[in-house]
Amino acid sequence: WKVITDFYYQENLDIEAGSSSSDCTVAELEESDDRTYKFSLQAGEDMTPLIHFWGIHPKNWVDLKACMDAAGLGASKRILDNLNRYKSMIPMGQDGFVAHFDEVHPDTRTNPACCVRVTPEDANTCKCCTNSAYGCGWYMSHWEDWTDSDSESIANSLQYIMDKYFRSLPCDDDWDFSFRHEGRGRNCFYIAKDVENRKFLCDEYDGVREACRESCGECFDTCEDDLKTKFDIGGVQRGCKYIGNSYRRNKKYCAEPDIAAICSDLCENCSVADNSIEEPVPAPVPSPPVSTECDDDWSFWFEHDGRNRNCFYIAKDVENRRFLCDLYQSVEDSCPESCGVCADSCDDDLTAKFLLTVRDGTEKWWGCKHIGNSYSANKKYCELAEVANSCRDICDNCE
């Protein structure tokens, strides 16, 4: 209780001061995560797993974990021991549930009036258990239909919390797992790439969050792919993202030791220090020098839905971007930045507007998105210094 008292005391001081001296400095946390973080500061331990157990799930576990690490708040053995104790208390099967019910709320189950004695001395003073959402009402609505699977479900949920925060399971995606989304087979790498829709995908489809634990942000490890190194596949310089895009490619190219060493996470090649291995894993084969530029080809066009499209169309259509880049091989090759194959530090100023004379002779306020929509507009207006300086990426004016 001292921890809770100190937490609210510090919160009042922060409100009176109009600022907080205990804000996380490495990430901007959402309100509930921020409270979990500050509660943990008062406790001196990472309280996230216990608060998760209480029903307040992290909004962004990766950012919250980064804040805990920055504050030196590690996993608590006491919390783990408590969670294990709670797990041992889960009533198993209907007989166990009934015994637990009768212990917690004696005389309730057999009382026709659904009445619980407030005090053992006064049998006439009672309260009803009519609300099935909590308390004795919840027990009343469940005890007759309780099964072994209900007990196992609760035990599995609690075990999941312990696995998530105390890392008793390896943090790896299951590369044999696939699911269908938008009519196509997807894998965990698709989840990892689609940052904007990641949470939706992890929650929407059964089995995704369990199979793609790392990509869904459920956990993390220290095994990373080398996203800078390229290797030759069919005369084209490719990287780990190319391997991860396809289950077939993953299985085929991860069998090559040099690629497995570069894409160690994707290829599940993280535990190479095995005494049973007589020969060392071959070192990565040096790749020929490749261009460090990450630019889309603005002269490239492809037909989709009966209309001509360009790389800017790919960049705009966040929801279908991966679909389009996979559907047309030439798109990924010509639009590497928009397809997410690479990235650079040259960005357009999407807030800038320009008063331009358009095709019908009228003047309109346009921004970089308008100029990127049309090849002719790109070539015409990028000649203007004002446009070229604001739309640096679209106008190839990054140097």
Tab-separated table of N, CA, C and O in Angstrom, residues 19-86:
chain	number	residue	atom	x	y	z
A	19	SER	N	3.958	19.771	-14.419
A	19	SER	CA	4.923	18.972	-15.182
A	19	SER	C	5.273	17.753	-14.352
A	19	SER	O	4.942	17.664	-13.172
A	20	SER	N	5.964	16.821	-14.991
A	20	SER	CA	6.337	15.599	-14.302
A	20	SER	C	7.839	15.396	-14.367
A	20	SER	O	8.456	15.551	-15.430
A	21	SER	N	8.407	15.074	-13.224
A	21	SER	CA	9.849	14.807	-13.178
A	21	SER	C	10.158	13.350	-13.453
A	21	SER	O	11.318	12.959	-13.495
A	22	SER	N	9.087	12.554	-13.647
A	22	SER	CA	9.301	11.118	-13.827
A	22	SER	C	8.842	10.619	-15.190
A	22	SER	O	8.601	9.430	-15.371
A	23	ASP	N	8.698	11.523	-16.178
A	23	ASP	CA	8.322	11.088	-17.524
A	23	ASP	C	9.435	10.269	-18.142
A	23	ASP	O	10.619	10.521	-17.900
A	24	CYS	N	9.043	9.305	-18.967
A	24	CYS	CA	10.035	8.508	-19.699
A	24	CYS	C	10.733	9.392	-20.725
A	24	CYS	O	10.094	10.196	-21.408
A	25	THR	N	12.033	9.240	-20.855
A	25	THR	CA	12.812	10.098	-21.760
A	25	THR	C	13.139	9.423	-23.083
A	25	THR	O	13.671	10.060	-23.983
A	26	VAL	N	12.840	8.141	-23.223
A	26	VAL	CA	13.221	7.431	-24.450
A	26	VAL	C	12.022	7.135	-25.347
A	26	VAL	O	12.191	6.694	-26.481
A	27	ALA	N	10.795	7.339	-24.871
A	27	ALA	CA	9.600	7.108	-25.684
A	27	ALA	C	8.433	7.881	-25.093
A	27	ALA	O	8.412	8.170	-23.902
A	28	GLU	N	7.478	8.230	-25.953
A	28	GLU	CA	6.275	8.917	-25.494
A	28	GLU	C	5.185	7.872	-25.276
A	28	GLU	O	4.701	7.254	-26.225
A	29	LEU	N	4.834	7.654	-24.028
A	29	LEU	CA	3.918	6.580	-23.683
A	29	LEU	C	2.463	7.042	-23.692
A	29	LEU	O	2.168	8.193	-23.375
A	30	GLU	N	1.563	6.119	-24.032
A	30	GLU	CA	0.141	6.397	-23.908
A	30	GLU	C	-0.231	6.433	-22.426
A	30	GLU	O	0.506	5.944	-21.573
A	31	GLU	N	-1.398	6.998	-22.125
A	31	GLU	CA	-1.744	7.315	-20.735
A	31	GLU	C	-1.665	6.106	-19.803
A	31	GLU	O	-1.035	6.169	-18.743
A	32	SER	N	-2.272	4.983	-20.199
A	32	SER	CA	-2.266	3.823	-19.304
A	32	SER	C	-0.861	3.246	-19.150
A	32	SER	O	-0.473	2.811	-18.056
A	33	ASP	N	-0.070	3.250	-20.236
A	33	ASP	CA	1.308	2.768	-20.146
A	33	ASP	C	2.154	3.700	-19.274
A	33	ASP	O	3.040	3.247	-18.544
A	34	ASP	N	1.867	5.000	-19.379
A	34	ASP	CA	2.601	5.969	-18.569
A	34	ASP	C	2.337	5.732	-17.079
A	34	ASP	O	3.252	5.822	-16.246
A	35	ARG	N	1.097	5.401	-16.737
A	35	ARG	CA	0.768	5.129	-15.332
A	35	ARG	C	1.458	3.845	-14.859
A	35	ARG	O	1.939	3.768	-13.724
A	36	THR	N	1.499	2.848	-15.715
A	36	THR	CA	2.205	1.613	-15.366
A	36	THR	C	3.684	1.891	-15.117
A	36	THR	O	4.278	1.375	-14.160
A	37	TYR	N	4.262	2.732	-15.977
A	37	TYR	CA	5.682	3.081	-15.847
A	37	TYR	C	5.949	3.822	-14.527
A	37	TYR	O	6.881	3.471	-13.777
A	38	LYS	N	5.111	4.809	-14.222
A	38	LYS	CA	5.327	5.594	-13.005
A	38	LYS	C	5.013	4.775	-11.746
A	38	LYS	O	5.639	4.967	-10.704
A	39	PHE	N	4.059	3.885	-11.852
A	39	PHE	CA	3.765	2.982	-10.746
A	39	PHE	C	4.986	2.085	-10.493
A	39	PHE	O	5.346	1.805	-9.339
A	40	SER	N	5.631	1.640	-11.567
A	40	SER	CA	6.824	0.797	-11.458
A	40	SER	C	7.991	1.564	-10.846
A	40	SER	O	8.787	0.990	-10.082
A	41	LEU	N	8.087	2.856	-11.171
A	41	LEU	CA	9.160	3.673	-10.582
A	41	LEU	C	9.026	3.684	-9.062
A	41	LEU	O	10.027	3.584	-8.341
A	42	GLN	N	7.800	3.828	-8.583
A	42	GLN	CA	7.587	3.847	-7.134
A	42	GLN	C	7.880	2.480	-6.509
A	42	GLN	O	8.386	2.396	-5.387
A	43	ALA	N	7.571	1.418	-7.242
A	43	ALA	CA	7.788	0.071	-6.712
A	43	ALA	C	9.235	-0.359	-6.817
A	43	ALA	O	9.686	-1.245	-6.088
A	44	GLY	N	9.965	0.276	-7.758
A	44	GLY	CA	11.358	-0.109	-7.963
A	44	GLY	C	11.515	-1.381	-8.779
A	44	GLY	O	12.606	-1.942	-8.878
A	45	GLU	N	10.431	-1.844	-9.392
A	45	GLU	CA	10.445	-3.045	-10.213
A	45	GLU	C	9.454	-2.873	-11.359
A	45	GLU	O	8.502	-2.085	-11.252
A	46	ASP	N	9.661	-3.607	-12.439
A	46	ASP	CA	8.745	-3.556	-13.574
A	46	ASP	C	7.440	-4.251	-13.193
A	46	ASP	O	7.376	-5.470	-13.054
A	47	MET	N	6.382	-3.458	-13.029
A	47	MET	CA	5.095	-3.984	-12.594
A	47	MET	C	4.189	-4.384	-13.760
A	47	MET	O	3.051	-4.800	-13.548
A	48	THR	N	4.681	-4.267	-15.003
A	48	THR	CA	3.842	-4.520	-16.171
A	48	THR	C	3.147	-5.878	-16.142
A	48	THR	O	1.941	-5.962	-16.394
A	49	PRO	N	3.867	-6.971	-15.844
A	49	PRO	CA	3.171	-8.266	-15.872
A	49	PRO	C	2.047	-8.378	-14.848
A	49	PRO	O	1.012	-8.980	-15.125
A	50	LEU	N	2.240	-7.787	-13.686
A	50	LEU	CA	1.197	-7.857	-12.660
A	50	LEU	C	-0.006	-7.015	-13.061
A	50	LEU	O	-1.161	-7.427	-12.895
A	51	ILE	N	0.242	-5.829	-13.616
A	51	ILE	CA	-0.859	-4.958	-14.049
A	51	ILE	C	-1.583	-5.585	-15.242
A	51	ILE	O	-2.810	-5.477	-15.372
A	52	HIS	N	-0.840	-6.250	-16.116
A	52	HIS	CA	-1.452	-6.998	-17.223
A	52	HIS	C	-2.372	-8.080	-16.653
A	52	HIS	O	-3.502	-8.280	-17.121
A	53	PHE	N	-1.900	-8.774	-15.633
A	53	PHE	CA	-2.698	-9.814	-14.985
A	53	PHE	C	-3.978	-9.223	-14.386
A	53	PHE	O	-5.037	-9.856	-14.392
A	54	TRP	N	-3.909	-8.009	-13.882
A	54	TRP	CA	-5.083	-7.348	-13.320
A	54	TRP	C	-6.076	-6.915	-14.396
A	54	TRP	O	-7.197	-6.519	-14.088
A	55	GLY	N	-5.668	-6.932	-15.659
A	55	GLY	CA	-6.597	-6.610	-16.746
A	55	GLY	C	-6.254	-5.370	-17.532
A	55	GLY	O	-6.950	-5.028	-18.493
A	56	ILE	N	-5.183	-4.642	-17.165
A	56	ILE	CA	-4.773	-3.449	-17.909
A	56	ILE	C	-3.624	-3.849	-18.828
A	56	ILE	O	-2.472	-3.955	-18.407
A	57	HIS	N	-3.928	-4.085	-20.093
A	57	HIS	CA	-2.924	-4.560	-21.036
A	57	HIS	C	-2.102	-3.382	-21.580
A	57	HIS	O	-2.641	-2.288	-21.783
A	58	PRO	N	-0.828	-3.582	-21.832
A	58	PRO	CA	-0.015	-2.497	-22.407
A	58	PRO	C	-0.536	-2.078	-23.776
A	58	PRO	O	-0.936	-2.933	-24.572
A	59	LYS	N	-0.513	-0.776	-24.042
A	59	LYS	CA	-0.891	-0.277	-25.362
A	59	LYS	C	0.246	-0.475	-26.358
A	59	LYS	O	0.027	-0.785	-27.521
A	60	ASN	N	1.462	-0.236	-25.889
A	60	ASN	CA	2.650	-0.419	-26.740
A	60	ASN	C	3.745	-1.016	-25.864
A	60	ASN	O	4.499	-0.291	-25.221
A	61	TRP	N	3.793	-2.333	-25.858
A	61	TRP	CA	4.707	-3.003	-24.937
A	61	TRP	C	6.166	-2.713	-25.255
A	61	TRP	O	7.000	-2.604	-24.365
A	62	VAL	N	6.501	-2.571	-26.543
A	62	VAL	CA	7.899	-2.335	-26.927
A	62	VAL	C	8.392	-1.006	-26.354
A	62	VAL	O	9.473	-0.933	-25.763
A	63	ASP	N	7.594	0.068	-26.509
A	63	ASP	CA	7.984	1.376	-25.959
A	63	ASP	C	8.018	1.337	-24.435
A	63	ASP	O	8.919	1.899	-23.801
A	64	LEU	N	7.024	0.677	-23.842
A	64	LEU	CA	6.982	0.585	-22.379
A	64	LEU	C	8.200	-0.170	-21.860
A	64	LEU	O	8.815	0.228	-20.863
A	65	LYS	N	8.583	-1.236	-22.542
A	65	LYS	CA	9.755	-2.013	-22.138
A	65	LYS	C	11.017	-1.175	-22.258
A	65	LYS	O	11.917	-1.250	-21.407
A	66	ALA	N	11.103	-0.356	-23.318
A	66	ALA	CA	12.275	0.510	-23.501
A	66	ALA	C	12.388	1.504	-22.346
A	66	ALA	O	13.495	1.786	-21.860
A	67	CYS	N	11.252	2.032	-21.894
A	67	CYS	CA	11.267	2.967	-20.760
A	67	CYS	C	11.695	2.256	-19.480
A	67	CYS	O	12.470	2.806	-18.684
A	68	MET	N	11.201	1.060	-19.273
A	68	MET	CA	11.594	0.290	-18.084
A	68	MET	C	13.088	0.016	-18.088
A	68	MET	O	13.774	0.165	-17.062
A	69	ASP	N	13.606	-0.373	-19.244
A	69	ASP	CA	15.038	-0.661	-19.346
A	69	ASP	C	15.872	0.586	-19.079
A	69	ASP	O	16.901	0.526	-18.396
A	70	ALA	N	15.414	1.733	-19.642
A	70	ALA	CA	16.157	2.981	-19.450
A	70	ALA	C	16.182	3.389	-17.977
A	70	ALA	O	17.141	4.013	-17.509
A	71	ALA	N	15.127	3.034	-17.241
A	71	ALA	CA	15.056	3.373	-15.812
A	71	ALA	C	15.690	2.292	-14.933
A	71	ALA	O	15.692	2.419	-13.705
A	72	GLY	N	16.207	1.241	-15.561
A	72	GLY	CA	16.842	0.170	-14.796
A	72	GLY	C	15.855	-0.701	-14.044
A	72	GLY	O	16.198	-1.299	-13.020
A	73	LEU	N	14.625	-0.768	-14.549
A	73	LEU	CA	13.584	-1.574	-13.894
A	73	LEU	C	13.483	-2.922	-14.595
A	73	LEU	O	12.937	-3.024	-15.698
A	74	GLY	N	14.011	-3.944	-13.967
A	74	GLY	CA	14.033	-5.261	-14.586
A	74	GLY	C	12.879	-6.134	-14.139
A	74	GLY	O	12.031	-5.737	-13.342
A	75	ALA	N	12.848	-7.349	-14.691
A	75	ALA	CA	11.815	-8.311	-14.334
A	75	ALA	C	11.920	-8.669	-12.854
A	75	ALA	O	13.013	-8.820	-12.312
A	76	SER	N	10.789	-8.793	-12.204
A	76	SER	CA	10.752	-9.030	-10.766
A	76	SER	C	10.518	-10.505	-10.468
A	76	SER	O	9.506	-11.079	-10.874
A	77	LYS	N	11.455	-11.098	-9.736
A	77	LYS	CA	11.290	-12.496	-9.327
A	77	LYS	C	10.096	-12.630	-8.383
A	77	LYS	O	9.382	-13.638	-8.396
A	78	ARG	N	9.840	-11.633	-7.556
A	78	ARG	CA	8.707	-11.690	-6.631
A	78	ARG	C	7.386	-11.727	-7.384
A	78	ARG	O	6.453	-12.439	-6.998
A	79	ILE	N	7.295	-10.937	-8.475
A	79	ILE	CA	6.065	-10.945	-9.265
A	79	ILE	C	5.889	-12.289	-9.955
A	79	ILE	O	4.786	-12.846	-9.994
A	80	LEU	N	6.973	-12.835	-10.493
A	80	LEU	CA	6.889	-14.146	-11.131
A	80	LEU	C	6.435	-15.210	-10.127
A	80	LEU	O	5.584	-16.049	-10.439
A	81	ASP	N	6.975	-15.155	-8.926
A	81	ASP	CA	6.572	-16.114	-7.896
A	81	ASP	C	5.088	-15.954	-7.557
A	81	ASP	O	4.375	-16.945	-7.344
A	82	ASN	N	4.619	-14.713	-7.499
A	82	ASN	CA	3.204	-14.467	-7.217
A	82	ASN	C	2.301	-15.015	-8.323
A	82	ASN	O	1.260	-15.609	-8.057
A	83	LEU	N	2.712	-14.787	-9.586
A	83	LEU	CA	1.919	-15.284	-10.701
A	83	LEU	C	1.856	-16.806	-10.685
A	83	LEU	O	0.807	-17.398	-10.988
A	84	ASN	N	2.971	-17.436	-10.345
A	84	ASN	CA	2.960	-18.894	-10.230
A	84	ASN	C	2.035	-19.342	-9.101
A	84	ASN	O	1.351	-20.362	-9.199
A	85	ARG	N	2.017	-18.576	-8.011
A	85	ARG	CA	1.126	-18.896	-6.894
A	85	ARG	C	-0.335	-18.756	-7.323
A	85	ARG	O	-1.179	-19.602	-7.001
A	86	TYR	N	-0.624	-17.683	-8.074
A	86	TYR	CA	-1.989	-17.498	-8.563
A	86	TYR	C	-2.397	-18.661	-9.476
A	86	TYR	O	-3.530	-19.135	-9.442
